GROMACS .gro file of C-alpha atoms in nm:
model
  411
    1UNK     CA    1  21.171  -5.871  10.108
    2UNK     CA    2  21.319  -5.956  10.424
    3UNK     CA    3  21.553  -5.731  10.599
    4UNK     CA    4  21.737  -5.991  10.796
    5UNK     CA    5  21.896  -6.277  10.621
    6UNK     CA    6  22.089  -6.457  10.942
    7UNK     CA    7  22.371  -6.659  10.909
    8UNK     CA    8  22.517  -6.889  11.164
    9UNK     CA    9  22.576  -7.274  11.337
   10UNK     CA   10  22.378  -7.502  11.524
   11UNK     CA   11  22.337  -7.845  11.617
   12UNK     CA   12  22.081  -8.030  11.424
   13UNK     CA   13  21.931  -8.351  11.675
   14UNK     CA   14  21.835  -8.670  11.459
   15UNK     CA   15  21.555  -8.826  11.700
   16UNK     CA   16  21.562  -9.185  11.511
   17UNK     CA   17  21.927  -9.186  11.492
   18UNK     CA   18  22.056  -8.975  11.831
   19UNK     CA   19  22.255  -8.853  11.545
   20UNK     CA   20  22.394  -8.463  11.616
   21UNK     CA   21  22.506  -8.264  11.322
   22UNK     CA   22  22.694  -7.983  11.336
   23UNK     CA   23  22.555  -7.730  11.059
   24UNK     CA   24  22.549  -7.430  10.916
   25UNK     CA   25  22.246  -7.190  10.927
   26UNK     CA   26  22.112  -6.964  10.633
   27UNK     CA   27  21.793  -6.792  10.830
   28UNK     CA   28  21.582  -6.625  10.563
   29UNK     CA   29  21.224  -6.534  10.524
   30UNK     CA   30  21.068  -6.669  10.155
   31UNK     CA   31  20.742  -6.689  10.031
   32UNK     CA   32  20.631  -6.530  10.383
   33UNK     CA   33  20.760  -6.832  10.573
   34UNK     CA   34  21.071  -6.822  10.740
   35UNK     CA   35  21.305  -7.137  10.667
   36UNK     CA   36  21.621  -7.231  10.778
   37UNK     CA   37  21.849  -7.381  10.537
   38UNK     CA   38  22.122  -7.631  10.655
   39UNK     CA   39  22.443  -7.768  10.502
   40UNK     CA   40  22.725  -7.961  10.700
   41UNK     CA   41  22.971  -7.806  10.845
   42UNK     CA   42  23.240  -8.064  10.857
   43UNK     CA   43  23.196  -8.284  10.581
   44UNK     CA   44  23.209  -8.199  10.139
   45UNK     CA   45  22.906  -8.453  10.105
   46UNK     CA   46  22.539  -8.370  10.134
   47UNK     CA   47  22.376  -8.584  10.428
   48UNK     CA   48  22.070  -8.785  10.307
   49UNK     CA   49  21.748  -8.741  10.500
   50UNK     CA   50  21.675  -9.125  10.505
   51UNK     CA   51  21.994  -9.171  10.688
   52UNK     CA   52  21.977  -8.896  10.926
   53UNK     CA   53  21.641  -9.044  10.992
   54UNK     CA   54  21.456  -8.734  11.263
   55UNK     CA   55  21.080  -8.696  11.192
   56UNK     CA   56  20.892  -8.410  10.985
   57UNK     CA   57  20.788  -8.299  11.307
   58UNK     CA   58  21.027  -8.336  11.574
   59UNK     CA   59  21.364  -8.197  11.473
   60UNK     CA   60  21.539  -7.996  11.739
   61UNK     CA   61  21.806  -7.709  11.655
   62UNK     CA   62  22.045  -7.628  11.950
   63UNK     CA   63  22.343  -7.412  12.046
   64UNK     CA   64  22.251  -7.168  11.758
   65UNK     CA   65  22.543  -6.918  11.711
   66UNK     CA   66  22.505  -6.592  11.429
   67UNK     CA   67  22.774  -6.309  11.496
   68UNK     CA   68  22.654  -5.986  11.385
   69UNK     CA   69  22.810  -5.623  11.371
   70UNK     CA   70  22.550  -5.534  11.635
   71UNK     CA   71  22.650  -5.852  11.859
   72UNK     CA   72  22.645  -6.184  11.919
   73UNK     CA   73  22.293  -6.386  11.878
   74UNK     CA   74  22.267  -6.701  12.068
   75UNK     CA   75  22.012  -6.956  12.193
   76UNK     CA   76  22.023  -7.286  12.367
   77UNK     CA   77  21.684  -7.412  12.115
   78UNK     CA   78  21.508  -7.287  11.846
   79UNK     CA   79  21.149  -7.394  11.967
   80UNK     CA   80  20.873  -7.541  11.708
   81UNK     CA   81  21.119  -7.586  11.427
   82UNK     CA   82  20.957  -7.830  11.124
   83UNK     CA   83  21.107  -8.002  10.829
   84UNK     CA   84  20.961  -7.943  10.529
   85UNK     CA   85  20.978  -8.329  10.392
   86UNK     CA   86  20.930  -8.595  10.568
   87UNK     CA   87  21.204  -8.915  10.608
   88UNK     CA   88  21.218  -9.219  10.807
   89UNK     CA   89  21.327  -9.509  10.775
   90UNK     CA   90  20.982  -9.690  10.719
   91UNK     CA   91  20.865  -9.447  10.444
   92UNK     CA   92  20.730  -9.547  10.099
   93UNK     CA   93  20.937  -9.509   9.787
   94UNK     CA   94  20.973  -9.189   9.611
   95UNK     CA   95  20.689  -9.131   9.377
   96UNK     CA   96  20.721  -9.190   9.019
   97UNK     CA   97  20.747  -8.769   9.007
   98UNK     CA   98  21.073  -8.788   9.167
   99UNK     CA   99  21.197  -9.017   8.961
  100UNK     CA  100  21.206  -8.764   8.643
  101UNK     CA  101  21.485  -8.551   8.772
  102UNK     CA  102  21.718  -8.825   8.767
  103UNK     CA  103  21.907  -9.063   8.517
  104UNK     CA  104  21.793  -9.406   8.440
  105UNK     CA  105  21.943  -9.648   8.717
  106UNK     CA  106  21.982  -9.398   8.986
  107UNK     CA  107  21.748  -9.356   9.264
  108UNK     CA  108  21.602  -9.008   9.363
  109UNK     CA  109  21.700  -8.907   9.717
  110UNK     CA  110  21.648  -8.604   9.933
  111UNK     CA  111  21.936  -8.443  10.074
  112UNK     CA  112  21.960  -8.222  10.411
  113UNK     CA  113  22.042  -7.927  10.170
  114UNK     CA  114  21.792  -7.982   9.944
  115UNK     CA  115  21.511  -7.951  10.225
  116UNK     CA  116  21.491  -7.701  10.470
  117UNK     CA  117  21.287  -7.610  10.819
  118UNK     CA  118  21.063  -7.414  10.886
  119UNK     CA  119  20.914  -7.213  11.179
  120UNK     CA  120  20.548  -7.177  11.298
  121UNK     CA  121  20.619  -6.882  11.467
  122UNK     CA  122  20.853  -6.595  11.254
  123UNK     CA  123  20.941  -6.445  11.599
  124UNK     CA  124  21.323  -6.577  11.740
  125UNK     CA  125  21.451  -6.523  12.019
  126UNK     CA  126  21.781  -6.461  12.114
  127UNK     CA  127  22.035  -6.397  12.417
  128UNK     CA  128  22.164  -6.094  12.282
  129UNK     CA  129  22.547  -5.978  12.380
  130UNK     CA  130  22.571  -5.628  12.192
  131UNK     CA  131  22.895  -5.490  12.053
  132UNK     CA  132  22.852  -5.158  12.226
  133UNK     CA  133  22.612  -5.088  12.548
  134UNK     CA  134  22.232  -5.097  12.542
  135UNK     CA  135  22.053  -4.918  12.792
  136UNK     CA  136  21.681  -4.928  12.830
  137UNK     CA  137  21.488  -5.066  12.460
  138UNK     CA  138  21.513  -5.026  12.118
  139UNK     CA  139  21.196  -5.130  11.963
  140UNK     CA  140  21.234  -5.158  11.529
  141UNK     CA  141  20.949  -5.152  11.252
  142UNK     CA  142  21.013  -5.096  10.912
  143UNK     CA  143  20.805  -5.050  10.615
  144UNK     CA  144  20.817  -4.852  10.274
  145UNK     CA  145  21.083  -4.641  10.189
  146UNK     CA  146  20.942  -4.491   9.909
  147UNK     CA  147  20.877  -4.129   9.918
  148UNK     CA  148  20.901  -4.120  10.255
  149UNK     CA  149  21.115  -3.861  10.425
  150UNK     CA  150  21.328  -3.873  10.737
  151UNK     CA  151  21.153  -3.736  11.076
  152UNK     CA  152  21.181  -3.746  11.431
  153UNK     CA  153  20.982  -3.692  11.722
  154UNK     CA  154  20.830  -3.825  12.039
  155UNK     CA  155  20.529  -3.964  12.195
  156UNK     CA  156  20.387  -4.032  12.537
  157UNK     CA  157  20.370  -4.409  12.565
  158UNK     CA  158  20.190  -4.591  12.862
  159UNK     CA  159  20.405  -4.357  13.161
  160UNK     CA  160  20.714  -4.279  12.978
  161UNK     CA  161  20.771  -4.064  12.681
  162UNK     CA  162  20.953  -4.263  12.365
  163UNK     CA  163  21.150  -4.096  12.106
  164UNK     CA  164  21.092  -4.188  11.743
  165UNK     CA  165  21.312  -4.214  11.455
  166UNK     CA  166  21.248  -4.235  11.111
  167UNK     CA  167  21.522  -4.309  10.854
  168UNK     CA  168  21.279  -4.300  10.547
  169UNK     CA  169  21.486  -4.297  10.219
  170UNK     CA  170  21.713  -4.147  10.349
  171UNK     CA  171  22.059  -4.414  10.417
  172UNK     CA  172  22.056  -4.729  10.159
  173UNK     CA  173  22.080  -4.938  10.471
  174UNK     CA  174  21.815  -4.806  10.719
  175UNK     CA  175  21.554  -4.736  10.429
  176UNK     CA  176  21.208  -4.773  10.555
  177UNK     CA  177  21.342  -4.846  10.928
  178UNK     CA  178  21.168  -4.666  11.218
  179UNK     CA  179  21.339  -4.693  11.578
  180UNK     CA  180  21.153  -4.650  11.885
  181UNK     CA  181  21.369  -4.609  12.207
  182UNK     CA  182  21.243  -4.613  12.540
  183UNK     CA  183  21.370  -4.677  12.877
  184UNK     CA  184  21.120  -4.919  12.981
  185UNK     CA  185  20.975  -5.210  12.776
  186UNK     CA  186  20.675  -5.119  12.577
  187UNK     CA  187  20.369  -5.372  12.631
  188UNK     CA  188  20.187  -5.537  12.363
  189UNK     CA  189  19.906  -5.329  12.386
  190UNK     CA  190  20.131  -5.023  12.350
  191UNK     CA  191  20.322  -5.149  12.078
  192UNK     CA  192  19.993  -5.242  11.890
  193UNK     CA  193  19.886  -4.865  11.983
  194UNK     CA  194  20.204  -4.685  11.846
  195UNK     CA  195  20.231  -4.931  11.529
  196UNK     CA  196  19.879  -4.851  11.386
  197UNK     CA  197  19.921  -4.481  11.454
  198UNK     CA  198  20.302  -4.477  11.257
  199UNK     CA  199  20.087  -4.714  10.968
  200UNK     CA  200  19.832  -4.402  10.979
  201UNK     CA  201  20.062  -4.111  10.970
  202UNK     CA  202  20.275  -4.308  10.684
  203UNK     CA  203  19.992  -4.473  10.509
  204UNK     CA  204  20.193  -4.793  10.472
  205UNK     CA  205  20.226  -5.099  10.687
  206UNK     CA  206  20.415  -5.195  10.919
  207UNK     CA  207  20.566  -5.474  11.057
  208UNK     CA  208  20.730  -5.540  11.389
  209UNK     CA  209  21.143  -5.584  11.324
  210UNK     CA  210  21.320  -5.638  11.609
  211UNK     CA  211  21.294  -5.554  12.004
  212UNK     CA  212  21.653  -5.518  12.137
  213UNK     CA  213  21.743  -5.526  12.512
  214UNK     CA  214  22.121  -5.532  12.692
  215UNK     CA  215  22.055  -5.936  12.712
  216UNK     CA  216  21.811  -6.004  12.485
  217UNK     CA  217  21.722  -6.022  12.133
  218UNK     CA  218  21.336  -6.058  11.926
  219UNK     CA  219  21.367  -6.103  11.552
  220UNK     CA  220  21.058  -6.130  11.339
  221UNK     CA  221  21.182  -6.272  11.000
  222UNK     CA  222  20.881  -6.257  10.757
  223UNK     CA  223  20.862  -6.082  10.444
  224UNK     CA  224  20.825  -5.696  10.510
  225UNK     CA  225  20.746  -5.625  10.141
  226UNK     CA  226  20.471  -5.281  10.146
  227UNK     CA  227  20.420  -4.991   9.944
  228UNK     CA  228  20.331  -4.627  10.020
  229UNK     CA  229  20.331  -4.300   9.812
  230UNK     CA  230  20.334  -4.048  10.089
  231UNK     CA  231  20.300  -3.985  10.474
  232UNK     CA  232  19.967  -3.802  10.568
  233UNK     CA  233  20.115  -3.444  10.654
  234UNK     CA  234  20.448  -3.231  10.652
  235UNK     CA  235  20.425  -3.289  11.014
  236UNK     CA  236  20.467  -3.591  11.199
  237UNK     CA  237  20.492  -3.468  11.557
  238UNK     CA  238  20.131  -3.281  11.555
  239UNK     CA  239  20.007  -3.590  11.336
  240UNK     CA  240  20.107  -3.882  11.562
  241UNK     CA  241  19.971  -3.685  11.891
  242UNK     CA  242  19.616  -3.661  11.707
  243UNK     CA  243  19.611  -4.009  11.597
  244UNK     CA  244  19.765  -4.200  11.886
  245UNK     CA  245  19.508  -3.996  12.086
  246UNK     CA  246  19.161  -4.076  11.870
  247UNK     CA  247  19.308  -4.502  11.836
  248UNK     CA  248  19.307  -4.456  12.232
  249UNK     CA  249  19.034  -4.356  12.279
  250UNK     CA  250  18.794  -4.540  12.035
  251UNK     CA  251  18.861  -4.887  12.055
  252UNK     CA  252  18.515  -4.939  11.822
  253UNK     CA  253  18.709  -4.774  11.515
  254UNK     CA  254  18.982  -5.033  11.510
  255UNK     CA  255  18.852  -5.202  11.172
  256UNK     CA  256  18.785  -4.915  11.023
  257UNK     CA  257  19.159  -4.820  11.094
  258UNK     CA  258  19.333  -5.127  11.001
  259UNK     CA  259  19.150  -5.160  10.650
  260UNK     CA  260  19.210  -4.813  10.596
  261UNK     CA  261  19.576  -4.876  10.647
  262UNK     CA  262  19.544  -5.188  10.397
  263UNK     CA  263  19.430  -4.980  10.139
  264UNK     CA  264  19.692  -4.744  10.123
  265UNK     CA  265  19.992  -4.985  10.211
  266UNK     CA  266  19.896  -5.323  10.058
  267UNK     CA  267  20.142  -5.455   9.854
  268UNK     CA  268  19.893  -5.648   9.588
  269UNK     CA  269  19.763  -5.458   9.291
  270UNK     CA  270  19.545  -5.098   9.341
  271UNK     CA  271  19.225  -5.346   9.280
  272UNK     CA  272  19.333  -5.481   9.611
  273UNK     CA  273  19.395  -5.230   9.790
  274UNK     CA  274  19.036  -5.093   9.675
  275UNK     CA  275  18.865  -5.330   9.818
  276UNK     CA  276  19.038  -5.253  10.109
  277UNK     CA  277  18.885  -4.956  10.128
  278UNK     CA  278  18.566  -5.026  10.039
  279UNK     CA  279  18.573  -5.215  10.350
  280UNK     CA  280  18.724  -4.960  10.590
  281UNK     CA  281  18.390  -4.742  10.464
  282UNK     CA  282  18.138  -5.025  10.508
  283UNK     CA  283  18.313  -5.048  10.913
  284UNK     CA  284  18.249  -4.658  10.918
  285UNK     CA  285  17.883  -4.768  10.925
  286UNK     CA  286  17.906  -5.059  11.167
  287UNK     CA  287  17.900  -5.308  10.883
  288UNK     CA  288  17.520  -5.194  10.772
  289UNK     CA  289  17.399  -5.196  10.384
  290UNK     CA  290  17.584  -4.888  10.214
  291UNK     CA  291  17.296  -4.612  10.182
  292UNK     CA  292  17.463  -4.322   9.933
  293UNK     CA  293  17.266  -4.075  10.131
  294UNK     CA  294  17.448  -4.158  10.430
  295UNK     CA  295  17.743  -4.184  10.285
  296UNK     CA  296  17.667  -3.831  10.103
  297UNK     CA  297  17.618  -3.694  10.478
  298UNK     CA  298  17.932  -3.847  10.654
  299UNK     CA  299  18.166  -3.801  10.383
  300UNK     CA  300  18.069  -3.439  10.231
  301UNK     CA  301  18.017  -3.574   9.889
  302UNK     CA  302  17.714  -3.554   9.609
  303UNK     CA  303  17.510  -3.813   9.640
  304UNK     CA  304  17.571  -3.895   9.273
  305UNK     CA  305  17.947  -3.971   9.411
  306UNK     CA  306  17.809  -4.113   9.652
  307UNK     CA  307  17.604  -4.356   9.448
  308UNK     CA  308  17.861  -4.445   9.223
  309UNK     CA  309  18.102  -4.528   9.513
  310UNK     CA  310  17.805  -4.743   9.593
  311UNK     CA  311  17.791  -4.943   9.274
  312UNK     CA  312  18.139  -4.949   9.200
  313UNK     CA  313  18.152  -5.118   9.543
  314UNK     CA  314  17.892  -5.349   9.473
  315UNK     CA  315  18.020  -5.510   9.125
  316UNK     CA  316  18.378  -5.547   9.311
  317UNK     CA  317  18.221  -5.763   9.598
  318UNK     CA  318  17.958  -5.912   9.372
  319UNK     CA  319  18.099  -5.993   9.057
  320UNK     CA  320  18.479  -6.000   9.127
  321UNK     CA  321  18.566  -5.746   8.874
  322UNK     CA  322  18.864  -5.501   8.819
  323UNK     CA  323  18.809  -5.128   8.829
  324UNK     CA  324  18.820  -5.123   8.470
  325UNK     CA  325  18.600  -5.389   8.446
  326UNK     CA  326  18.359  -5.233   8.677
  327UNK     CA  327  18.330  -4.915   8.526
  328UNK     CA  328  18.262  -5.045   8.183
  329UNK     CA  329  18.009  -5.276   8.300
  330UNK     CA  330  17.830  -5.035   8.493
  331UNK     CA  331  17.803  -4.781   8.228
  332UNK     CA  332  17.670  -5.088   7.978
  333UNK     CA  333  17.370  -5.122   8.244
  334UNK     CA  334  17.322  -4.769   8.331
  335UNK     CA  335  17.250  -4.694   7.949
  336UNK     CA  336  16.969  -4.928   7.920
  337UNK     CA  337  16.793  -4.655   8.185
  338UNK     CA  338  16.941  -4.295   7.999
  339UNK     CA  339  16.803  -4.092   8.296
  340UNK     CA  340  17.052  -4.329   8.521
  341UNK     CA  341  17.253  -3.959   8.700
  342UNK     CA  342  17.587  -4.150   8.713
  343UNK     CA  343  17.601  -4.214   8.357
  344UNK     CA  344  17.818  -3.898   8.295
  345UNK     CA  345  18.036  -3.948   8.568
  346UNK     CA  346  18.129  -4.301   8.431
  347UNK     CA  347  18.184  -4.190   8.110
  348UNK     CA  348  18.404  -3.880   8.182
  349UNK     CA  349  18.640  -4.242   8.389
  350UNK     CA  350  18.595  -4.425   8.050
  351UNK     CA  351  18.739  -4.182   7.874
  352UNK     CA  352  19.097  -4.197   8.069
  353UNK     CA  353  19.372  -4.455   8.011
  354UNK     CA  354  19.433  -4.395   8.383
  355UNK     CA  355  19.083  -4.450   8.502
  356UNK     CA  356  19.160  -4.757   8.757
  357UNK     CA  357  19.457  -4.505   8.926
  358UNK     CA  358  19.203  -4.222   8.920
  359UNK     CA  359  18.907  -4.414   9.101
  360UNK     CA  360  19.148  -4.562   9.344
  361UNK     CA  361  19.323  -4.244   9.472
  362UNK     CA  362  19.053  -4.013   9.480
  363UNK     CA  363  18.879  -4.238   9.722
  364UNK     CA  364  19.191  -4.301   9.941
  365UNK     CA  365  19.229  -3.907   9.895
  366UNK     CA  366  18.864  -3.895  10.054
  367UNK     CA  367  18.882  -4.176  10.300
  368UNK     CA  368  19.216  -3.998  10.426
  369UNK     CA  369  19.055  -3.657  10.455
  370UNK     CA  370  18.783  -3.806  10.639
  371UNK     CA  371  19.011  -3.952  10.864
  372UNK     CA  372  19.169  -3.637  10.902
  373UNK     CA  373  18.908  -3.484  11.048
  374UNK     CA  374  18.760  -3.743  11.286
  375UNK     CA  375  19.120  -3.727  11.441
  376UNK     CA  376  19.122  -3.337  11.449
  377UNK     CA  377  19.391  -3.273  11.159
  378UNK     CA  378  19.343  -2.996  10.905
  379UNK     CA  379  19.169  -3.164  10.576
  380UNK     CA  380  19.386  -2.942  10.384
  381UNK     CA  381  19.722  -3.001  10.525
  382UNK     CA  382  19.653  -3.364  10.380
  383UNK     CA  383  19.897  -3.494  10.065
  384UNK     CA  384  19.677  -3.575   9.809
  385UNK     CA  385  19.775  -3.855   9.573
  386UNK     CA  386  19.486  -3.796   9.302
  387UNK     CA  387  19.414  -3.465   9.021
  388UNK     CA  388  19.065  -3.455   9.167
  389UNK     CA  389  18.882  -3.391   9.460
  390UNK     CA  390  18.563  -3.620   9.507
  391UNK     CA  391  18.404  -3.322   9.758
  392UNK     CA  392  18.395  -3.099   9.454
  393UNK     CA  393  18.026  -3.160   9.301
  394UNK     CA  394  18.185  -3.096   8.938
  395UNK     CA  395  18.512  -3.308   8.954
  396UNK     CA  396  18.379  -3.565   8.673
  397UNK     CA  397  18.370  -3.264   8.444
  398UNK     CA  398  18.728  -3.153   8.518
  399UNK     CA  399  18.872  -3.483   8.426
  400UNK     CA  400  18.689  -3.445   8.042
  401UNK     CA  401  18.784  -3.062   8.027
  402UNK     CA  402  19.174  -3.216   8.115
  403UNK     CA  403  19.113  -3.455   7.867
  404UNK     CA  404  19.064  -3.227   7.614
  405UNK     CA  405  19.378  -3.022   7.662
  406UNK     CA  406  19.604  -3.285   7.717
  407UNK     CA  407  19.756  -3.302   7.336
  408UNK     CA  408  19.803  -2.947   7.336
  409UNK     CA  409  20.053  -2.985   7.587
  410UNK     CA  410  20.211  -3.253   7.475
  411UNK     CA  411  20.477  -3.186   7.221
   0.00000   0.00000   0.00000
């Protein structure tokens, strides 16, 4: 979802016509576009397009007005605004299509309402005119909510030091907000710097919000829909320091980092988000064929782990299969060779209804203690999301000797 919908007026410029109409504004983002929605303001009928007459891709939107309880948001233009149909006088007739929604006799006609514009950039800016003083800048991101707890802290940023705020879950209208204030502006290359190292620490995305000033205003209105299950330790001060300290200073692990991110905070289905990973490990090795002995090495895992994370890998990239999927088929081909070592392992997965879940968050689990310790964290201060622990040799047997128990327990 979006965590600004923006309401307002404007003046909507007809560039056939030299028609101005005064509107009102419903600023939303939808389906990851921002559009802008516009009704009359002084008249009960709905202006046709054809008789407004502006072009798909010259519209212009001035003297944009939206009161807020933080202030007033105004600018002269809204720059590279687009209308979603097209209308001109010299168009064609409305396909046969768009004939179907209406009665025999009547013609089919677009209205301004029933079209909107849209924006090829989801960053507005604003004159901003705040409802209380601003001193310095307040730079926003938000992401996930969920599970996450409230923290602050501080970090040295470019020459000055920034305090951080984290609302977490914890007020029903801040959830998932994070505030950054500072008394200079941040630059974009510090702003990319702190974001990936909060999107580490939280193991979520996230997105740039807002950047408030005494005069001025950015909004980004996009869809800031993520997930996460937990932050990465207890401690966010001692955490952020380490990270925003190893993403300084190694530039090459940057790919590594941001797929690593996208596996724990993408929004799409744990299959997803696996393949995320699976990437963030191939960029561990500068992009060269996976090897499980290497992987054995750098991760501190069996190299029968370290083989199946191998195959498991390749049927996802290869075949386009689900986790599920993938583990059945594998076992189907590693029987036809009954000396195959990973055969147990795949069938101890099998045997779970929560085998995908399993997979997936024992290898963020290891991905995230790896992680841990090329930053210089603790690998067991880490929250772990999964039962089992893919550095323990023996952790395929554990899940059948759980298996096993598991109706005793149950009542």
């Amino acid at each position: 979802m979006s965590f600004f919908d923006l309401k307002g007026t404007g003046d909507l410029h007809c560039d056939k016509t030299r028609r101005i109409v005064e509107v009102d504004l419903a600023i939303q983002a939808v389906n990851g576009r921002t559009r802008i929605h516009c009704s009359p303001s002084n008249s009960d009928r709905p202006y046709e397009l054809e008789v407004l007459a502006f072009s798909a891709q010259s519209p212009e939107l001035r003297n944009v007005k939206i009161e807020s309880a933080a202030g007033t948001l105004s600018a002269d233009h809204l720059a590279n605004v687009h209308l979603n149909y097209r209308s001109s006088f010299n168009e064609n007739e409305p396909l046969l299509i768009t004939q179907l929604a209406s009665m025999p006799g009547k013609r089919h006609t677009l209205t301004l309402e029933a079209g909107y514009l849209t924006l090829s950039n989801s960053n507005l800016a604003f004159d901003f005119e705040p409802s209380e003083p601003i001193t310095g800048f307040q730079l926003m991101f938000i992401g996930s909510a969920q599970n996450i707890k409230s923290f602050r802290t501080s970090l040295v940023i470019g020459n000055q030091i920034v305090k951080i705020q984290s609302y977490g879950n914890s007020h029903p209208s801040l959830a998932g907000i994070i505030v950054v204030d500072a008394k200079e502006q941040i630059s974009s290359e510090h702003q990319e710097a702190l974001s990936l190292a909060l999107e580490l620490y939280l193991r979520q995305k996230v997105s740039f919000l807002a950047e408030l000033s005494a005069t001025n205003a950015l909004l980004n209105l996009v869809d800031h829909s993520t997930v996460s299950f937990s932050a990465l330790t207890t401690n966010a001060s001692y955490s952020l320091i380490h990270i925003k300290a190893f993403i300084e200073k190694n530039p090459k692990y940057r790919t590594y980092l941001r797929f690593l991110t996208e596996m724990a905070g993408n929004s799409g289905t744990i299959d997803d988000r696996l393949l995320n990973g699976f990437v963030a490990l191939e960029a561990l090795f500068d992009g060269r064929k996976l090897q499980k002995d290497k992987i054995s090495r750098r991760l501190n895992i069996s190299t029968i782990t370290a083989e199946s994370i191998v195959e498991i890998r390749n049927t996802f990239f290869h075949d386009g299969r689900s986790i599920k999927d993938a583990l059945n088929f594998l076992l189907e081909q590693k029987l036809k060779h009954p000396k195959a070592a990973i055969i147990p392992l795949l069938q101890a997965l099998i045997q779970r209804e929560d085998a995908s879940w399993i997979v997936y968050s024992s290898f963020a689990d290891l991905m995230y203690t790896h992680f841990a310790t090329l930053v210089g964290l603790d690998p067991e201060t880490i929250r772990r999301w999964s039962e089992v622990d893919l550095r323990d040799d023996s952790w395929f047997q554990k899940l059948e000797v759980q298996k096993r128990k598991k109706p005793l327990t149950e009542p």
